mmCIF file of C-alpha atoms in Angstrom:
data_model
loop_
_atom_site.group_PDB
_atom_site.id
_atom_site.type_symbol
_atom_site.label_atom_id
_atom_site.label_comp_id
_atom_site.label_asym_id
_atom_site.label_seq_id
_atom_site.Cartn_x
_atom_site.Cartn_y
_atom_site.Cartn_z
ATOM 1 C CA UNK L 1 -5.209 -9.391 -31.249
ATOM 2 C CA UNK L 2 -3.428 -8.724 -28.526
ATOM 3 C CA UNK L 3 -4.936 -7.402 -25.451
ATOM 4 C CA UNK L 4 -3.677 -4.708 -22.936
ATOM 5 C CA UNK L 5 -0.936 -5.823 -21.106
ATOM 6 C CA UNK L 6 0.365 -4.315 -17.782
ATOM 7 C CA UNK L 7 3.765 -4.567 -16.677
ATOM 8 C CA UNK L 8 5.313 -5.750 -14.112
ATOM 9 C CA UNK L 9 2.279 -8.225 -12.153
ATOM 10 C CA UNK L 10 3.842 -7.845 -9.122
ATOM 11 C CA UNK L 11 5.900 -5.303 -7.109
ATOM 12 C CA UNK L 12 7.044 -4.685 -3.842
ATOM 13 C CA UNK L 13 8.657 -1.608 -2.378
ATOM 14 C CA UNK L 14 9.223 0.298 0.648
ATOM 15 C CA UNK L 15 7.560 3.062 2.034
ATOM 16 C CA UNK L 16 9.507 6.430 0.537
ATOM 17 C CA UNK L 17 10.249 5.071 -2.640
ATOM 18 C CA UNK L 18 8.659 6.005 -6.068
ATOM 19 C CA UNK L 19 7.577 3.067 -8.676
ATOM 20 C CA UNK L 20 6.592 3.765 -12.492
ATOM 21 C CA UNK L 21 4.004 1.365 -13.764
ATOM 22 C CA UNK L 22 3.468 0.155 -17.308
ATOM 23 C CA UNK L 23 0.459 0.027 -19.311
ATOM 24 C CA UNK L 24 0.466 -1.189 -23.353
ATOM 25 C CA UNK L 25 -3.224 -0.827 -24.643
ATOM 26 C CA UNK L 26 -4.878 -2.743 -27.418
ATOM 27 C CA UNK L 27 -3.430 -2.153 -31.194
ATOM 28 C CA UNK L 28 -5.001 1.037 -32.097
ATOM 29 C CA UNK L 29 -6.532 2.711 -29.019
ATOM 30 C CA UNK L 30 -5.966 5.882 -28.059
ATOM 31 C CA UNK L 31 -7.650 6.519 -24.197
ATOM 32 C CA UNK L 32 -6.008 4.670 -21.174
ATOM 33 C CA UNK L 33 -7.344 4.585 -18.175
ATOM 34 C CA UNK L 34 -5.701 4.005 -14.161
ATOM 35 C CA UNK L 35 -7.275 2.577 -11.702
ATOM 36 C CA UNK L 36 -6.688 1.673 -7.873
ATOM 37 C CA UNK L 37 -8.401 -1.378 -6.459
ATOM 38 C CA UNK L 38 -8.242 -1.829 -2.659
ATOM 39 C CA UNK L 39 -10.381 -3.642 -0.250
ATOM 40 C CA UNK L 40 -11.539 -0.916 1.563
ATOM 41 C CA UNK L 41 -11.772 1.884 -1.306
ATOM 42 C CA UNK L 42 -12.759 -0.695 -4.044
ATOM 43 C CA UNK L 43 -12.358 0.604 -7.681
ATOM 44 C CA UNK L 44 -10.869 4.461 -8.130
ATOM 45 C CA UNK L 45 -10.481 6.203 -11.272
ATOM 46 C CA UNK L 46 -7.007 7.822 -11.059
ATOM 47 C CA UNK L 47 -6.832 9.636 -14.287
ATOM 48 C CA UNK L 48 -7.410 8.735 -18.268
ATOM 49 C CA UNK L 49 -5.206 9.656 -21.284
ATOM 50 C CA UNK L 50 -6.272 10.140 -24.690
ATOM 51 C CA UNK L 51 -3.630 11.493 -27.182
ATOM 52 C CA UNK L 52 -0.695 11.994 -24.711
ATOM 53 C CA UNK L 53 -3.370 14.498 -22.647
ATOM 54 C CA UNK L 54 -4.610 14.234 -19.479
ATOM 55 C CA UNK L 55 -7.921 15.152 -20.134
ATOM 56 C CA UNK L 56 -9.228 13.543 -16.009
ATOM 57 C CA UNK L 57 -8.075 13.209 -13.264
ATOM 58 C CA UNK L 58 -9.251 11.651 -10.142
ATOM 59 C CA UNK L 59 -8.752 12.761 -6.195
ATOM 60 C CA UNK L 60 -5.893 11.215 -5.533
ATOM 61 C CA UNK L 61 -2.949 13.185 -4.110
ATOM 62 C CA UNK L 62 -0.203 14.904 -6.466
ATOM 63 C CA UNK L 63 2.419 12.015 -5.898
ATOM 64 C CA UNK L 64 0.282 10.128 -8.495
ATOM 65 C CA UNK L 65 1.318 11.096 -11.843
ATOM 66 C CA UNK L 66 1.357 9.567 -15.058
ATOM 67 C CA UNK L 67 1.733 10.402 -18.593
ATOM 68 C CA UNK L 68 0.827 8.817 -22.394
ATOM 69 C CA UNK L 69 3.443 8.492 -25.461
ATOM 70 C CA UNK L 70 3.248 8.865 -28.694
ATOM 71 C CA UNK L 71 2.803 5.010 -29.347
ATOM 72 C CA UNK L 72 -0.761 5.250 -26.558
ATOM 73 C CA UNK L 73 1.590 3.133 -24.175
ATOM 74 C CA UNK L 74 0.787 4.807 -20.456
ATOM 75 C CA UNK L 75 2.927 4.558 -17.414
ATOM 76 C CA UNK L 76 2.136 5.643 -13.706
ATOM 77 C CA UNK L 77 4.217 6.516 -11.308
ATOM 78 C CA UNK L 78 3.657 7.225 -7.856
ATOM 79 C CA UNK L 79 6.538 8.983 -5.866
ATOM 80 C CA UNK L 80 7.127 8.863 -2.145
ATOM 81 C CA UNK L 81 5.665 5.697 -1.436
ATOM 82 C CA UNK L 82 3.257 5.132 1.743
ATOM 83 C CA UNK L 83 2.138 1.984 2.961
ATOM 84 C CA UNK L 84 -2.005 2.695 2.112
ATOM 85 C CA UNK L 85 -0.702 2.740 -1.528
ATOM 86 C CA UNK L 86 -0.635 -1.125 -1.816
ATOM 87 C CA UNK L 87 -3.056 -1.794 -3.944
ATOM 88 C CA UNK L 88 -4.097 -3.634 -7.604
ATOM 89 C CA UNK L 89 -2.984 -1.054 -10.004
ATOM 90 C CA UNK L 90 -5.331 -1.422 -13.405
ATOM 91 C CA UNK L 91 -5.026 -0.147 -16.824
ATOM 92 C CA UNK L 92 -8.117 0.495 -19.296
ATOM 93 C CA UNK L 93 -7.680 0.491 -22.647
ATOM 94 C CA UNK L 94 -10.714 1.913 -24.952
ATOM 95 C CA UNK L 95 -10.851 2.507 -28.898
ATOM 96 C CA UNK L 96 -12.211 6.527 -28.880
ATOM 97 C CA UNK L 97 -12.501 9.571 -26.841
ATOM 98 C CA UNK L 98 -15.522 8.998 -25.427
ATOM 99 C CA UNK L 99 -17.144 6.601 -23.533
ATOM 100 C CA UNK L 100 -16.808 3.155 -24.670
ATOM 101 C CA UNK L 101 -16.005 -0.329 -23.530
ATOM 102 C CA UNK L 102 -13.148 -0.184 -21.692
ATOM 103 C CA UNK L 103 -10.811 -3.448 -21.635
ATOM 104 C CA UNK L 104 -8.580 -3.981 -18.768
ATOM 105 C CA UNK L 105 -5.013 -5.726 -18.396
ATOM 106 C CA UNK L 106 -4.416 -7.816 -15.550
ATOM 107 C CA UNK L 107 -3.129 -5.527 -13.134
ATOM 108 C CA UNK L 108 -0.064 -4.549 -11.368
ATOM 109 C CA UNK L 109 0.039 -5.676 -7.938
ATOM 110 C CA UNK L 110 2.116 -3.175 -5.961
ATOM 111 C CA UNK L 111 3.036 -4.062 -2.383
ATOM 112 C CA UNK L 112 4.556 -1.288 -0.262
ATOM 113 C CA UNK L 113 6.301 -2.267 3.331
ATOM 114 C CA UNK Q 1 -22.593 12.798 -7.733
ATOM 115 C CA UNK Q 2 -22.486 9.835 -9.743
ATOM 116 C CA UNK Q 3 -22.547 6.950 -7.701
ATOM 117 C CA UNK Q 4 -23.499 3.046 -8.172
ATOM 118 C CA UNK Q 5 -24.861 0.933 -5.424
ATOM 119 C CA UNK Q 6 -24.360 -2.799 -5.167
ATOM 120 C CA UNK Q 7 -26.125 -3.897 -2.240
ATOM 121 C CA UNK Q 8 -25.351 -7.280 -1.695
ATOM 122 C CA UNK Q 9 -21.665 -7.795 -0.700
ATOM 123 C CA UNK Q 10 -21.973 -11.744 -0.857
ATOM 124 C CA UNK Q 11 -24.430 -14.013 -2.677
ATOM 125 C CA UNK Q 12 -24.661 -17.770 -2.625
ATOM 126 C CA UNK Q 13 -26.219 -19.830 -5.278
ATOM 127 C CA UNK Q 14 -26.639 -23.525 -6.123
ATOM 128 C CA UNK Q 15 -25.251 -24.930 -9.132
ATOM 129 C CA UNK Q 16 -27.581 -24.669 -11.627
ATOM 130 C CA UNK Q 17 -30.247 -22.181 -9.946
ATOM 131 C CA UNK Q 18 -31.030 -18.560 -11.657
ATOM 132 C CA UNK Q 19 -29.072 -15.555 -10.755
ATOM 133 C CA UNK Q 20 -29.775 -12.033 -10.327
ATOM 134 C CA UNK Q 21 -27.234 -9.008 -9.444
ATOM 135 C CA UNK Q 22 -28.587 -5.777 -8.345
ATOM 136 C CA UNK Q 23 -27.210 -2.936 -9.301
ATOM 137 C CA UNK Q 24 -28.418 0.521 -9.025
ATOM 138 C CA UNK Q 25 -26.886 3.925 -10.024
ATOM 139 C CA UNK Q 26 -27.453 8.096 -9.429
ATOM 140 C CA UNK Q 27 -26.859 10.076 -12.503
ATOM 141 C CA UNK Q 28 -28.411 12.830 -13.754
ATOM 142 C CA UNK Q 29 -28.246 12.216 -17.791
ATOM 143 C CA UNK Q 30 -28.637 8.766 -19.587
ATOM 144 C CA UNK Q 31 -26.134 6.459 -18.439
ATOM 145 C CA UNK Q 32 -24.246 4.239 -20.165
ATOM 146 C CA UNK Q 33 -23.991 0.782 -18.084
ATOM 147 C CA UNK Q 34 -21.245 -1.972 -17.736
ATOM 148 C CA UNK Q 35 -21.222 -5.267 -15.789
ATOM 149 C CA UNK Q 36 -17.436 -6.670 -15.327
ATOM 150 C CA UNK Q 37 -16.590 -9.655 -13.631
ATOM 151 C CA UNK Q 38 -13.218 -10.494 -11.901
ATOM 152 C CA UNK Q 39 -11.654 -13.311 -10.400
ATOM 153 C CA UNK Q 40 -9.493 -13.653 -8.091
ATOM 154 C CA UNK Q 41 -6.092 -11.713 -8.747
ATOM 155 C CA UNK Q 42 -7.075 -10.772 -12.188
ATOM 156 C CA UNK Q 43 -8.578 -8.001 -14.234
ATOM 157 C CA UNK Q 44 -11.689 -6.855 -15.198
ATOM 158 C CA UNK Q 45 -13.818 -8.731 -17.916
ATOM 159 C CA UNK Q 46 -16.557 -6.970 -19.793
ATOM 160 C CA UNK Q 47 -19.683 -9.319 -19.589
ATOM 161 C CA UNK Q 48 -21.945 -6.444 -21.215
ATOM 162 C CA UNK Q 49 -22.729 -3.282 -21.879
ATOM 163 C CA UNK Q 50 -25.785 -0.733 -22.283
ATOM 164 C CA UNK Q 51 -25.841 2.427 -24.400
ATOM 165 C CA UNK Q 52 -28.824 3.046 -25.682
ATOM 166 C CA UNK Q 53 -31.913 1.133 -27.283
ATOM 167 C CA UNK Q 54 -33.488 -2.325 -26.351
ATOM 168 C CA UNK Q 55 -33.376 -2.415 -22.755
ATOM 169 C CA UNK Q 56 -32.426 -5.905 -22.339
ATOM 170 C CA UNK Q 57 -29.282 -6.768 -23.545
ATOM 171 C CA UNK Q 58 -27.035 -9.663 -24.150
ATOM 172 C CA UNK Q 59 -23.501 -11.045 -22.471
ATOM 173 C CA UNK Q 60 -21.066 -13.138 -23.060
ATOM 174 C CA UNK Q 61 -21.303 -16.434 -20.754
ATOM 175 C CA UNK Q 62 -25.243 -16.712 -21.065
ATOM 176 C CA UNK Q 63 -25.589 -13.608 -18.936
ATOM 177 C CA UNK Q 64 -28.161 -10.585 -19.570
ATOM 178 C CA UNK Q 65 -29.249 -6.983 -17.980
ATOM 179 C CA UNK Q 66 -32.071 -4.676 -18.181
ATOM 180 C CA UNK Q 67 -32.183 -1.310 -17.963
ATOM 181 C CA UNK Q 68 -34.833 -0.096 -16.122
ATOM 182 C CA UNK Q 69 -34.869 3.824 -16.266
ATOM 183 C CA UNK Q 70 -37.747 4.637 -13.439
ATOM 184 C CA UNK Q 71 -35.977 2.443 -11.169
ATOM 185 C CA UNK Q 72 -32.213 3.446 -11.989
ATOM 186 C CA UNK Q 73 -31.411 -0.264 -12.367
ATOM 187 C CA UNK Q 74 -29.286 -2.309 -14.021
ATOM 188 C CA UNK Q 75 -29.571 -5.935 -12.517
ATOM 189 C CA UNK Q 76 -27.516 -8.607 -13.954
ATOM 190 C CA UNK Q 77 -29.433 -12.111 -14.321
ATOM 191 C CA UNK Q 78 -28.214 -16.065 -15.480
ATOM 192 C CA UNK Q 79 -30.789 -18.484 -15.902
ATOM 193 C CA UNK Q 80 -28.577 -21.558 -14.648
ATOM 194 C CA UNK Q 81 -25.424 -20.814 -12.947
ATOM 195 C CA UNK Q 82 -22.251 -22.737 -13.553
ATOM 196 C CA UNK Q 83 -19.288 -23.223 -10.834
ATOM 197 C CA UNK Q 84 -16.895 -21.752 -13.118
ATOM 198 C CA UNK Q 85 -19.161 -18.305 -12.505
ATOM 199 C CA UNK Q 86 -18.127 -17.521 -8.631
ATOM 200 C CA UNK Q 87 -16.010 -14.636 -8.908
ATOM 201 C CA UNK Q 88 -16.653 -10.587 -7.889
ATOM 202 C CA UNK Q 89 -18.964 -8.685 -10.074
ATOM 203 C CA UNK Q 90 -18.790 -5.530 -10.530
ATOM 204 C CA UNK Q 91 -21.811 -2.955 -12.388
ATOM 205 C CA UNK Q 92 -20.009 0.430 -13.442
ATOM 206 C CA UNK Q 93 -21.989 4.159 -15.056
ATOM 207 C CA UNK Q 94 -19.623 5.663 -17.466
ATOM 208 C CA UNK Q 95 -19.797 8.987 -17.425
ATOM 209 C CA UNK Q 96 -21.100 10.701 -20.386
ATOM 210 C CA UNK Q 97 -18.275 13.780 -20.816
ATOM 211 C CA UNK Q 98 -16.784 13.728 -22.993
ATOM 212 C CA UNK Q 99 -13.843 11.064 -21.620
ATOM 213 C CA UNK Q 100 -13.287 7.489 -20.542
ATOM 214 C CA UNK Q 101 -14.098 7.268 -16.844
ATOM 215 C CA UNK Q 102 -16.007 4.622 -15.203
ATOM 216 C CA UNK Q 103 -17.543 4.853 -11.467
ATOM 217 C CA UNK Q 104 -17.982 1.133 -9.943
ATOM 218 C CA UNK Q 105 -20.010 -0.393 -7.260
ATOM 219 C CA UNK Q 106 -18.486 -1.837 -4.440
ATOM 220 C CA UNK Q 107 -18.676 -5.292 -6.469
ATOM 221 C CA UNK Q 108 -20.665 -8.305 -5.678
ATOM 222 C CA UNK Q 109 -19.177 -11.831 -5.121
ATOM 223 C CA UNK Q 110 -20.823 -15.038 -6.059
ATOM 224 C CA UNK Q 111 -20.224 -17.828 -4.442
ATOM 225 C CA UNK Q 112 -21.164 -21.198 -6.194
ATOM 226 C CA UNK Q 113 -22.257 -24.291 -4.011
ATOM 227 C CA UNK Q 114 -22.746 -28.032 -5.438
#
């Protein structure tokens, strides 16, 4: 079984840009879940699908979006790029709506200069 | 708020010596309680999980937890560490709404010496 996989690993970009970020959960679940790992913030939710809803979303600022199809794959995207966005990007993949394990990809390691 | 405390940033154990993570958390209902361990440039692994039930509960790689409800812990123990086990562990609350969120600690990492 395959397990979530996060495309691509590695990224960089310049400050102003936007980037879209790819996230293919596990055969069969539903919910997928961003978040931001930094150094000095450590691990942030950033907002969960289930269904092709948003049903959370965490305090980041509106230039964080992201959005689930019809097949549970998830992108992010993140417009207007600033240099405190460089950060592992991680997606969660779970089986149900509610709380479960979560299993996470490897991460996309965005880079912004 | 939720929140989850970690409060060792760094720990250093010999090869072969116990371990024990600490790991307390603030939530008002029953928690549900993860331990995850990374290494370096990778994702998250799930090395266990509590829901409900027997208080101590099995992980993958020999590890185990216990719940301890009057002292909102979680603390993640090994009874003989292996070098292959420094990496940055991290104990997470998910949040029980209704939705997948988790809220980590700040993550502890493990150094192994010979």
């Amino acid at each position: 079984k395959a397990g979530v996989t996060q495309t691509p690993r590695y990224l960089i970009k310049t400050r102003g840009q936007q980037v879209t970020l790819s996230c293919s959960p596990i055969s069969g679940h539903r919910s997928v879940s961003w978040y931001q790992q930094t150094p000095g913030q450590g691990l942030q939710f950033l907002f969960e699908y289930f269904s092709e809803t948003q049903r959370n979303k965490g305090n980041f600022p509106g230039r964080f979006s992201g959005r689930q199809f019809s097949n549970s794959r998830s992108e992010m995207n993140v417009s207007t790029l600033e240099l405190g966005d460089s950060a592992l990007y991680l997606c969660a993949s779970s089986l149900a709506g509610s709380i479960t394990e979560a299993f996470f990809g490897q991460g996309t390691r965005l880079t912004v200069v | 708020a939720q929140s989850v405390t970690q409060p060792d940033i760094h720990i250093t154990v010999s090869e072969g010596a116990s371990l024990e993570l600490r790991c307390n958390y603030s939530y008002g209902a029953t928690p549900y309680l993860f331990w995850y361990v990374q290494s370096p440039g990778q994702g998250l692994q799930l090395l266990l999980k509590y829901f409900s039930g027997d208080t101590l509960v099995q992980g993958i790689k020999g590890f185990e937890a216990e719940f301890k409800r009057s002292q909102s812990s979680f603390n993640l123990r090994k009874p003989s560490v292996h070098w292959s086990d420094a990496a940055e562990y991290f104990c997470a609350v998910g949040l029980n709404t209704g939705f997948q969120k988790l809220v980590f600690g700040t993550g502890t990492r493990l150094l192994v010496s010979p």
